[in-house]
């Protein structure tokens, strides 16, 4: 009967509220915030490294300065964004996995002492002991596919909008 709540968000919400009260909705939120901060930080850092060091534009004094076309500049930006996305997802995915497993735990929050760092550490240890490092990256390919699709769509729309504005 509990598996029926997985497909129905209303039943899942009701079950969570009955089990943990309003506090249950906040389980693992601090981990999700940490994941978002880590993902953004790694994304920004890797994108800067790729754009400035791995795929740099020609310097001001070089004669090749004007040889990069708009398409080449767009591909350069897309490659940097995809590399940054892959790095940030690889870095932040374990944090998200721990948060998701904490939320999926069937124990009521009243049975968990502290409901914070200790629970996260216990969940991390349990995943590592039972599944190894690959357990932290379960579901990553599907996540990345959705992110890359969204990233490419955003770059496509950015190009369309800039074309409209420059005409």
mmCIF file with all atom_site columns, C-alpha atoms in Angstrom:
data_model
loop_
_atom_site.group_PDB
_atom_site.id
_atom_site.type_symbol
_atom_site.label_atom_id
_atom_site.label_alt_id
_atom_site.label_comp_id
_atom_site.label_asym_id
_atom_site.label_entity_id
_atom_site.label_seq_id
_atom_site.pdbx_PDB_ins_code
_atom_site.Cartn_x
_atom_site.Cartn_y
_atom_site.Cartn_z
_atom_site.occupancy
_atom_site.B_iso_or_equiv
_atom_site.pdbx_formal_charge
_atom_site.auth_seq_id
_atom_site.auth_comp_id
_atom_site.auth_asym_id
_atom_site.auth_atom_id
_atom_site.pdbx_PDB_model_num
ATOM 1   C CA . UNK A 1 1   ? 0.000  0.000  0.000   1.00 0.00 ? 1   UNK A CA 1
ATOM 2   C CA . UNK A 1 2   ? 2.931  2.369  0.660   1.00 0.00 ? 2   UNK A CA 1
ATOM 3   C CA . UNK A 1 3   ? 4.228  1.815  -2.888  1.00 0.00 ? 3   UNK A CA 1
ATOM 4   C CA . UNK A 1 4   ? 0.999  3.316  -4.227  1.00 0.00 ? 4   UNK A CA 1
ATOM 5   C CA . UNK A 1 5   ? 2.000  6.589  -2.561  1.00 0.00 ? 5   UNK A CA 1
ATOM 6   C CA . UNK A 1 6   ? 5.151  6.732  -4.675  1.00 0.00 ? 6   UNK A CA 1
ATOM 7   C CA . UNK A 1 7   ? 3.211  7.447  -7.873  1.00 0.00 ? 7   UNK A CA 1
ATOM 8   C CA . UNK A 1 8   ? 0.748  9.794  -6.226  1.00 0.00 ? 8   UNK A CA 1
ATOM 9   C CA . UNK A 1 9   ? 2.294  12.945 -4.765  1.00 0.00 ? 9   UNK A CA 1
ATOM 10  C CA . UNK A 1 10  ? -0.823 13.724 -2.731  1.00 0.00 ? 10  UNK A CA 1
ATOM 11  C CA . UNK A 1 11  ? -0.759 10.334 -1.005  1.00 0.00 ? 11  UNK A CA 1
ATOM 12  C CA . UNK A 1 12  ? 2.982  10.618 -0.451  1.00 0.00 ? 12  UNK A CA 1
ATOM 13  C CA . UNK A 1 13  ? 2.540  14.072 1.095   1.00 0.00 ? 13  UNK A CA 1
ATOM 14  C CA . UNK A 1 14  ? -0.291 12.842 3.305   1.00 0.00 ? 14  UNK A CA 1
ATOM 15  C CA . UNK A 1 15  ? 1.722  9.789  4.416   1.00 0.00 ? 15  UNK A CA 1
ATOM 16  C CA . UNK A 1 16  ? 4.734  11.945 5.205   1.00 0.00 ? 16  UNK A CA 1
ATOM 17  C CA . UNK A 1 17  ? 2.630  14.387 7.210   1.00 0.00 ? 17  UNK A CA 1
ATOM 18  C CA . UNK A 1 18  ? 0.920  11.590 9.157   1.00 0.00 ? 18  UNK A CA 1
ATOM 19  C CA . UNK A 1 19  ? 4.257  9.977  9.939   1.00 0.00 ? 19  UNK A CA 1
ATOM 20  C CA . UNK A 1 20  ? 6.391  13.035 10.779  1.00 0.00 ? 20  UNK A CA 1
ATOM 21  C CA . UNK A 1 21  ? 4.145  16.081 10.943  1.00 0.00 ? 21  UNK A CA 1
ATOM 22  C CA . UNK A 1 22  ? 5.164  19.348 9.284   1.00 0.00 ? 22  UNK A CA 1
ATOM 23  C CA . UNK A 1 23  ? 8.796  18.768 10.278  1.00 0.00 ? 23  UNK A CA 1
ATOM 24  C CA . UNK A 1 24  ? 8.946  15.834 7.853   1.00 0.00 ? 24  UNK A CA 1
ATOM 25  C CA . UNK A 1 25  ? 8.791  18.180 4.875   1.00 0.00 ? 25  UNK A CA 1
ATOM 26  C CA . UNK A 1 26  ? 12.099 19.713 5.954   1.00 0.00 ? 26  UNK A CA 1
ATOM 27  C CA . UNK A 1 27  ? 14.037 16.449 6.252   1.00 0.00 ? 27  UNK A CA 1
ATOM 28  C CA . UNK A 1 28  ? 17.262 16.740 4.282   1.00 0.00 ? 28  UNK A CA 1
ATOM 29  C CA . UNK A 1 29  ? 16.630 20.325 3.160   1.00 0.00 ? 29  UNK A CA 1
ATOM 30  C CA . UNK A 1 30  ? 20.004 21.486 4.459   1.00 0.00 ? 30  UNK A CA 1
ATOM 31  C CA . UNK A 1 31  ? 21.668 18.778 2.342   1.00 0.00 ? 31  UNK A CA 1
ATOM 32  C CA . UNK A 1 32  ? 19.753 19.894 -0.724  1.00 0.00 ? 32  UNK A CA 1
ATOM 33  C CA . UNK A 1 33  ? 20.885 23.484 -0.093  1.00 0.00 ? 33  UNK A CA 1
ATOM 34  C CA . UNK A 1 34  ? 24.472 22.274 0.302   1.00 0.00 ? 34  UNK A CA 1
ATOM 35  C CA . UNK A 1 35  ? 24.141 20.358 -2.964  1.00 0.00 ? 35  UNK A CA 1
ATOM 36  C CA . UNK A 1 36  ? 22.884 23.463 -4.785  1.00 0.00 ? 36  UNK A CA 1
ATOM 37  C CA . UNK A 1 37  ? 25.741 25.601 -3.447  1.00 0.00 ? 37  UNK A CA 1
ATOM 38  C CA . UNK A 1 38  ? 28.328 22.945 -4.336  1.00 0.00 ? 38  UNK A CA 1
ATOM 39  C CA . UNK A 1 39  ? 26.838 22.457 -7.788  1.00 0.00 ? 39  UNK A CA 1
ATOM 40  C CA . UNK A 1 40  ? 26.847 26.185 -8.539  1.00 0.00 ? 40  UNK A CA 1
ATOM 41  C CA . UNK A 1 41  ? 30.373 26.710 -7.197  1.00 0.00 ? 41  UNK A CA 1
ATOM 42  C CA . UNK A 1 42  ? 31.900 23.833 -9.149  1.00 0.00 ? 42  UNK A CA 1
ATOM 43  C CA . UNK A 1 43  ? 29.960 24.817 -12.288 1.00 0.00 ? 43  UNK A CA 1
ATOM 44  C CA . UNK A 1 44  ? 31.203 28.415 -12.178 1.00 0.00 ? 44  UNK A CA 1
ATOM 45  C CA . UNK A 1 45  ? 34.787 27.407 -11.433 1.00 0.00 ? 45  UNK A CA 1
ATOM 46  C CA . UNK A 1 46  ? 35.018 24.752 -14.162 1.00 0.00 ? 46  UNK A CA 1
ATOM 47  C CA . UNK A 1 47  ? 33.375 27.006 -16.738 1.00 0.00 ? 47  UNK A CA 1
ATOM 48  C CA . UNK A 1 48  ? 35.894 29.759 -16.005 1.00 0.00 ? 48  UNK A CA 1
ATOM 49  C CA . UNK A 1 49  ? 38.809 27.314 -16.214 1.00 0.00 ? 49  UNK A CA 1
ATOM 50  C CA . UNK A 1 50  ? 37.607 25.908 -19.534 1.00 0.00 ? 50  UNK A CA 1
ATOM 51  C CA . UNK A 1 51  ? 36.886 29.308 -21.080 1.00 0.00 ? 51  UNK A CA 1
ATOM 52  C CA . UNK A 1 52  ? 40.087 30.986 -19.898 1.00 0.00 ? 52  UNK A CA 1
ATOM 53  C CA . UNK A 1 53  ? 42.645 28.166 -19.986 1.00 0.00 ? 53  UNK A CA 1
ATOM 54  C CA . UNK A 1 54  ? 41.485 25.240 -22.100 1.00 0.00 ? 54  UNK A CA 1
ATOM 55  C CA . UNK A 1 55  ? 39.619 27.125 -24.843 1.00 0.00 ? 55  UNK A CA 1
ATOM 56  C CA . UNK A 1 56  ? 40.989 30.672 -24.559 1.00 0.00 ? 56  UNK A CA 1
ATOM 57  C CA . UNK A 1 57  ? 40.154 33.398 -27.046 1.00 0.00 ? 57  UNK A CA 1
ATOM 58  C CA . UNK A 1 58  ? 43.109 34.910 -28.899 1.00 0.00 ? 58  UNK A CA 1
ATOM 59  C CA . UNK A 1 59  ? 44.761 37.745 -26.975 1.00 0.00 ? 59  UNK A CA 1
ATOM 60  C CA . UNK A 1 60  ? 44.272 41.413 -27.895 1.00 0.00 ? 60  UNK A CA 1
ATOM 61  C CA . UNK A 1 61  ? 47.563 41.823 -29.743 1.00 0.00 ? 61  UNK A CA 1
ATOM 62  C CA . UNK A 1 62  ? 47.330 38.628 -31.786 1.00 0.00 ? 62  UNK A CA 1
ATOM 63  C CA . UNK A 1 63  ? 46.291 38.759 -35.447 1.00 0.00 ? 63  UNK A CA 1
ATOM 64  C CA . UNK A 1 64  ? 43.813 35.874 -34.954 1.00 0.00 ? 64  UNK A CA 1
ATOM 65  C CA . UNK A 1 65  ? 41.623 38.025 -32.669 1.00 0.00 ? 65  UNK A CA 1
ATOM 66  C CA . UNK A 1 66  ? 38.889 38.500 -35.269 1.00 0.00 ? 66  UNK A CA 1
ATOM 67  C CA . UNK A 1 67  ? 39.025 34.967 -36.670 1.00 0.00 ? 67  UNK A CA 1
ATOM 68  C CA . UNK A 1 68  ? 36.522 33.498 -34.201 1.00 0.00 ? 68  UNK A CA 1
ATOM 69  C CA . UNK A 1 69  ? 33.101 33.579 -35.787 1.00 0.00 ? 69  UNK A CA 1
ATOM 70  C CA . UNK A 1 70  ? 29.884 33.869 -33.826 1.00 0.00 ? 70  UNK A CA 1
ATOM 71  C CA . UNK A 1 71  ? 29.275 30.128 -34.313 1.00 0.00 ? 71  UNK A CA 1
ATOM 72  C CA . UNK A 1 72  ? 32.737 29.262 -32.976 1.00 0.00 ? 72  UNK A CA 1
ATOM 73  C CA . UNK A 1 73  ? 32.162 31.498 -29.961 1.00 0.00 ? 73  UNK A CA 1
ATOM 74  C CA . UNK A 1 74  ? 28.818 29.805 -29.334 1.00 0.00 ? 74  UNK A CA 1
ATOM 75  C CA . UNK A 1 75  ? 30.358 26.314 -29.567 1.00 0.00 ? 75  UNK A CA 1
ATOM 76  C CA . UNK A 1 76  ? 33.146 27.419 -27.231 1.00 0.00 ? 76  UNK A CA 1
ATOM 77  C CA . UNK A 1 77  ? 30.559 28.550 -24.675 1.00 0.00 ? 77  UNK A CA 1
ATOM 78  C CA . UNK A 1 78  ? 28.483 25.374 -25.085 1.00 0.00 ? 78  UNK A CA 1
ATOM 79  C CA . UNK A 1 79  ? 31.539 23.126 -24.632 1.00 0.00 ? 79  UNK A CA 1
ATOM 80  C CA . UNK A 1 80  ? 32.532 25.031 -21.500 1.00 0.00 ? 80  UNK A CA 1
ATOM 81  C CA . UNK A 1 81  ? 28.982 24.779 -20.146 1.00 0.00 ? 81  UNK A CA 1
ATOM 82  C CA . UNK A 1 82  ? 28.740 21.033 -20.792 1.00 0.00 ? 82  UNK A CA 1
ATOM 83  C CA . UNK A 1 83  ? 32.142 20.412 -19.154 1.00 0.00 ? 83  UNK A CA 1
ATOM 84  C CA . UNK A 1 84  ? 31.075 22.500 -16.157 1.00 0.00 ? 84  UNK A CA 1
ATOM 85  C CA . UNK A 1 85  ? 27.752 20.673 -15.956 1.00 0.00 ? 85  UNK A CA 1
ATOM 86  C CA . UNK A 1 86  ? 29.430 17.252 -15.960 1.00 0.00 ? 86  UNK A CA 1
ATOM 87  C CA . UNK A 1 87  ? 31.927 18.283 -13.282 1.00 0.00 ? 87  UNK A CA 1
ATOM 88  C CA . UNK A 1 88  ? 29.314 19.891 -11.042 1.00 0.00 ? 88  UNK A CA 1
ATOM 89  C CA . UNK A 1 89  ? 26.977 16.905 -11.335 1.00 0.00 ? 89  UNK A CA 1
ATOM 90  C CA . UNK A 1 90  ? 29.796 14.468 -10.545 1.00 0.00 ? 90  UNK A CA 1
ATOM 91  C CA . UNK A 1 91  ? 30.752 16.501 -7.497  1.00 0.00 ? 91  UNK A CA 1
ATOM 92  C CA . UNK A 1 92  ? 27.279 17.203 -6.112  1.00 0.00 ? 92  UNK A CA 1
ATOM 93  C CA . UNK A 1 93  ? 25.493 13.958 -6.987  1.00 0.00 ? 93  UNK A CA 1
ATOM 94  C CA . UNK A 1 94  ? 26.565 12.099 -3.808  1.00 0.00 ? 94  UNK A CA 1
ATOM 95  C CA . UNK A 1 95  ? 25.084 14.879 -1.671  1.00 0.00 ? 95  UNK A CA 1
ATOM 96  C CA . UNK A 1 96  ? 21.775 14.622 -3.527  1.00 0.00 ? 96  UNK A CA 1
ATOM 97  C CA . UNK A 1 97  ? 21.760 10.847 -3.209  1.00 0.00 ? 97  UNK A CA 1
ATOM 98  C CA . UNK A 1 98  ? 22.226 11.059 0.551   1.00 0.00 ? 98  UNK A CA 1
ATOM 99  C CA . UNK A 1 99  ? 19.416 13.646 0.805   1.00 0.00 ? 99  UNK A CA 1
ATOM 100 C CA . UNK A 1 100 ? 17.081 11.498 -1.312  1.00 0.00 ? 100 UNK A CA 1
ATOM 101 C CA . UNK A 1 101 ? 17.817 8.373  0.741   1.00 0.00 ? 101 UNK A CA 1
ATOM 102 C CA . UNK A 1 102 ? 17.203 10.298 3.958   1.00 0.00 ? 102 UNK A CA 1
ATOM 103 C CA . UNK A 1 103 ? 13.833 11.436 2.603   1.00 0.00 ? 103 UNK A CA 1
ATOM 104 C CA . UNK A 1 104 ? 12.942 7.933  1.465   1.00 0.00 ? 104 UNK A CA 1
ATOM 105 C CA . UNK A 1 105 ? 13.773 6.438  4.862   1.00 0.00 ? 105 UNK A CA 1
ATOM 106 C CA . UNK A 1 106 ? 10.705 4.894  6.412   1.00 0.00 ? 106 UNK A CA 1
ATOM 107 C CA . UNK A 1 107 ? 11.712 5.717  9.996   1.00 0.00 ? 107 UNK A CA 1
ATOM 108 C CA . UNK A 1 108 ? 9.721  8.506  11.613  1.00 0.00 ? 108 UNK A CA 1
ATOM 109 C CA . UNK A 1 109 ? 11.810 11.568 12.423  1.00 0.00 ? 109 UNK A CA 1
ATOM 110 C CA . UNK A 1 110 ? 11.061 11.103 16.129  1.00 0.00 ? 110 UNK A CA 1
ATOM 111 C CA . UNK A 1 111 ? 13.153 7.884  16.006  1.00 0.00 ? 111 UNK A CA 1
ATOM 112 C CA . UNK A 1 112 ? 16.150 9.690  14.539  1.00 0.00 ? 112 UNK A CA 1
ATOM 113 C CA . UNK A 1 113 ? 18.360 11.508 17.049  1.00 0.00 ? 113 UNK A CA 1
ATOM 114 C CA . UNK A 1 114 ? 19.195 15.000 15.846  1.00 0.00 ? 114 UNK A CA 1
ATOM 115 C CA . UNK A 1 115 ? 17.865 14.570 12.295  1.00 0.00 ? 115 UNK A CA 1
ATOM 116 C CA . UNK A 1 116 ? 20.865 16.379 10.940  1.00 0.00 ? 116 UNK A CA 1
ATOM 117 C CA . UNK A 1 117 ? 24.525 15.717 10.317  1.00 0.00 ? 117 UNK A CA 1
ATOM 118 C CA . UNK A 1 118 ? 24.533 12.431 12.213  1.00 0.00 ? 118 UNK A CA 1
ATOM 119 C CA . UNK A 1 119 ? 21.672 11.054 10.114  1.00 0.00 ? 119 UNK A CA 1
ATOM 120 C CA . UNK A 1 120 ? 23.427 12.229 6.934   1.00 0.00 ? 120 UNK A CA 1
ATOM 121 C CA . UNK A 1 121 ? 26.688 10.565 7.997   1.00 0.00 ? 121 UNK A CA 1
ATOM 122 C CA . UNK A 1 122 ? 24.850 7.340  8.844   1.00 0.00 ? 122 UNK A CA 1
ATOM 123 C CA . UNK A 1 123 ? 23.088 7.385  5.468   1.00 0.00 ? 123 UNK A CA 1
ATOM 124 C CA . UNK A 1 124 ? 26.368 8.098  3.665   1.00 0.00 ? 124 UNK A CA 1
ATOM 125 C CA . UNK A 1 125 ? 28.081 5.213  5.466   1.00 0.00 ? 125 UNK A CA 1
ATOM 126 C CA . UNK A 1 126 ? 25.171 2.853  4.757   1.00 0.00 ? 126 UNK A CA 1
ATOM 127 C CA . UNK A 1 127 ? 25.206 3.645  1.023   1.00 0.00 ? 127 UNK A CA 1
ATOM 128 C CA . UNK A 1 128 ? 28.982 3.248  0.820   1.00 0.00 ? 128 UNK A CA 1
ATOM 129 C CA . UNK A 1 129 ? 29.025 -0.041 2.746   1.00 0.00 ? 129 UNK A CA 1
ATOM 130 C CA . UNK A 1 130 ? 26.132 -1.604 0.826   1.00 0.00 ? 130 UNK A CA 1
ATOM 131 C CA . UNK A 1 131 ? 26.709 -0.296 -2.711  1.00 0.00 ? 131 UNK A CA 1
ATOM 132 C CA . UNK A 1 132 ? 30.188 1.217  -2.861  1.00 0.00 ? 132 UNK A CA 1
ATOM 133 C CA . UNK A 1 133 ? 30.939 4.467  -4.670  1.00 0.00 ? 133 UNK A CA 1
ATOM 134 C CA . UNK A 1 134 ? 28.620 3.583  -7.545  1.00 0.00 ? 134 UNK A CA 1
ATOM 135 C CA . UNK A 1 135 ? 25.672 3.804  -5.162  1.00 0.00 ? 135 UNK A CA 1
ATOM 136 C CA . UNK A 1 136 ? 26.135 7.566  -4.956  1.00 0.00 ? 136 UNK A CA 1
ATOM 137 C CA . UNK A 1 137 ? 25.836 7.956  -8.726  1.00 0.00 ? 137 UNK A CA 1
ATOM 138 C CA . UNK A 1 138 ? 22.713 5.878  -9.286  1.00 0.00 ? 138 UNK A CA 1
ATOM 139 C CA . UNK A 1 139 ? 20.384 7.829  -11.574 1.00 0.00 ? 139 UNK A CA 1
ATOM 140 C CA . UNK A 1 140 ? 23.135 10.211 -12.686 1.00 0.00 ? 140 UNK A CA 1
ATOM 141 C CA . UNK A 1 141 ? 22.882 9.461  -16.446 1.00 0.00 ? 141 UNK A CA 1
ATOM 142 C CA . UNK A 1 142 ? 19.181 10.352 -16.535 1.00 0.00 ? 142 UNK A CA 1
ATOM 143 C CA . UNK A 1 143 ? 19.854 13.490 -14.490 1.00 0.00 ? 143 UNK A CA 1
ATOM 144 C CA . UNK A 1 144 ? 22.671 14.534 -16.836 1.00 0.00 ? 144 UNK A CA 1
ATOM 145 C CA . UNK A 1 145 ? 20.624 13.899 -19.948 1.00 0.00 ? 145 UNK A CA 1
ATOM 146 C CA . UNK A 1 146 ? 17.915 16.226 -18.688 1.00 0.00 ? 146 UNK A CA 1
ATOM 147 C CA . UNK A 1 147 ? 20.451 18.881 -17.668 1.00 0.00 ? 147 UNK A CA 1
ATOM 148 C CA . UNK A 1 148 ? 22.337 18.774 -20.990 1.00 0.00 ? 148 UNK A CA 1
ATOM 149 C CA . UNK A 1 149 ? 19.060 18.967 -22.914 1.00 0.00 ? 149 UNK A CA 1
ATOM 150 C CA . UNK A 1 150 ? 18.037 22.020 -20.886 1.00 0.00 ? 150 UNK A CA 1
ATOM 151 C CA . UNK A 1 151 ? 21.463 23.594 -21.284 1.00 0.00 ? 151 UNK A CA 1
ATOM 152 C CA . UNK A 1 152 ? 21.462 23.191 -25.061 1.00 0.00 ? 152 UNK A CA 1
ATOM 153 C CA . UNK A 1 153 ? 17.927 24.571 -25.249 1.00 0.00 ? 153 UNK A CA 1
ATOM 154 C CA . UNK A 1 154 ? 18.983 27.608 -23.206 1.00 0.00 ? 154 UNK A CA 1
ATOM 155 C CA . UNK A 1 155 ? 21.938 28.264 -25.528 1.00 0.00 ? 155 UNK A CA 1
ATOM 156 C CA . UNK A 1 156 ? 19.699 27.841 -28.569 1.00 0.00 ? 156 UNK A CA 1
ATOM 157 C CA . UNK A 1 157 ? 17.170 30.326 -27.198 1.00 0.00 ? 157 UNK A CA 1
ATOM 158 C CA . UNK A 1 158 ? 19.953 32.739 -26.223 1.00 0.00 ? 158 UNK A CA 1
ATOM 159 C CA . UNK A 1 159 ? 21.187 32.667 -29.819 1.00 0.00 ? 159 UNK A CA 1
ATOM 160 C CA . UNK A 1 160 ? 17.673 33.201 -31.168 1.00 0.00 ? 160 UNK A CA 1
ATOM 161 C CA . UNK A 1 161 ? 17.036 36.121 -28.861 1.00 0.00 ? 161 UNK A CA 1
ATOM 162 C CA . UNK A 1 162 ? 20.380 37.774 -29.678 1.00 0.00 ? 162 UNK A CA 1
ATOM 163 C CA . UNK A 1 163 ? 19.592 37.397 -33.404 1.00 0.00 ? 163 UNK A CA 1
ATOM 164 C CA . UNK A 1 164 ? 16.206 39.044 -32.934 1.00 0.00 ? 164 UNK A CA 1
ATOM 165 C CA . UNK A 1 165 ? 17.706 41.902 -30.934 1.00 0.00 ? 165 UNK A CA 1
ATOM 166 C CA . UNK A 1 166 ? 20.506 42.587 -33.429 1.00 0.00 ? 166 UNK A CA 1
ATOM 167 C CA . UNK A 1 167 ? 18.288 42.647 -36.523 1.00 0.00 ? 167 UNK A CA 1
#
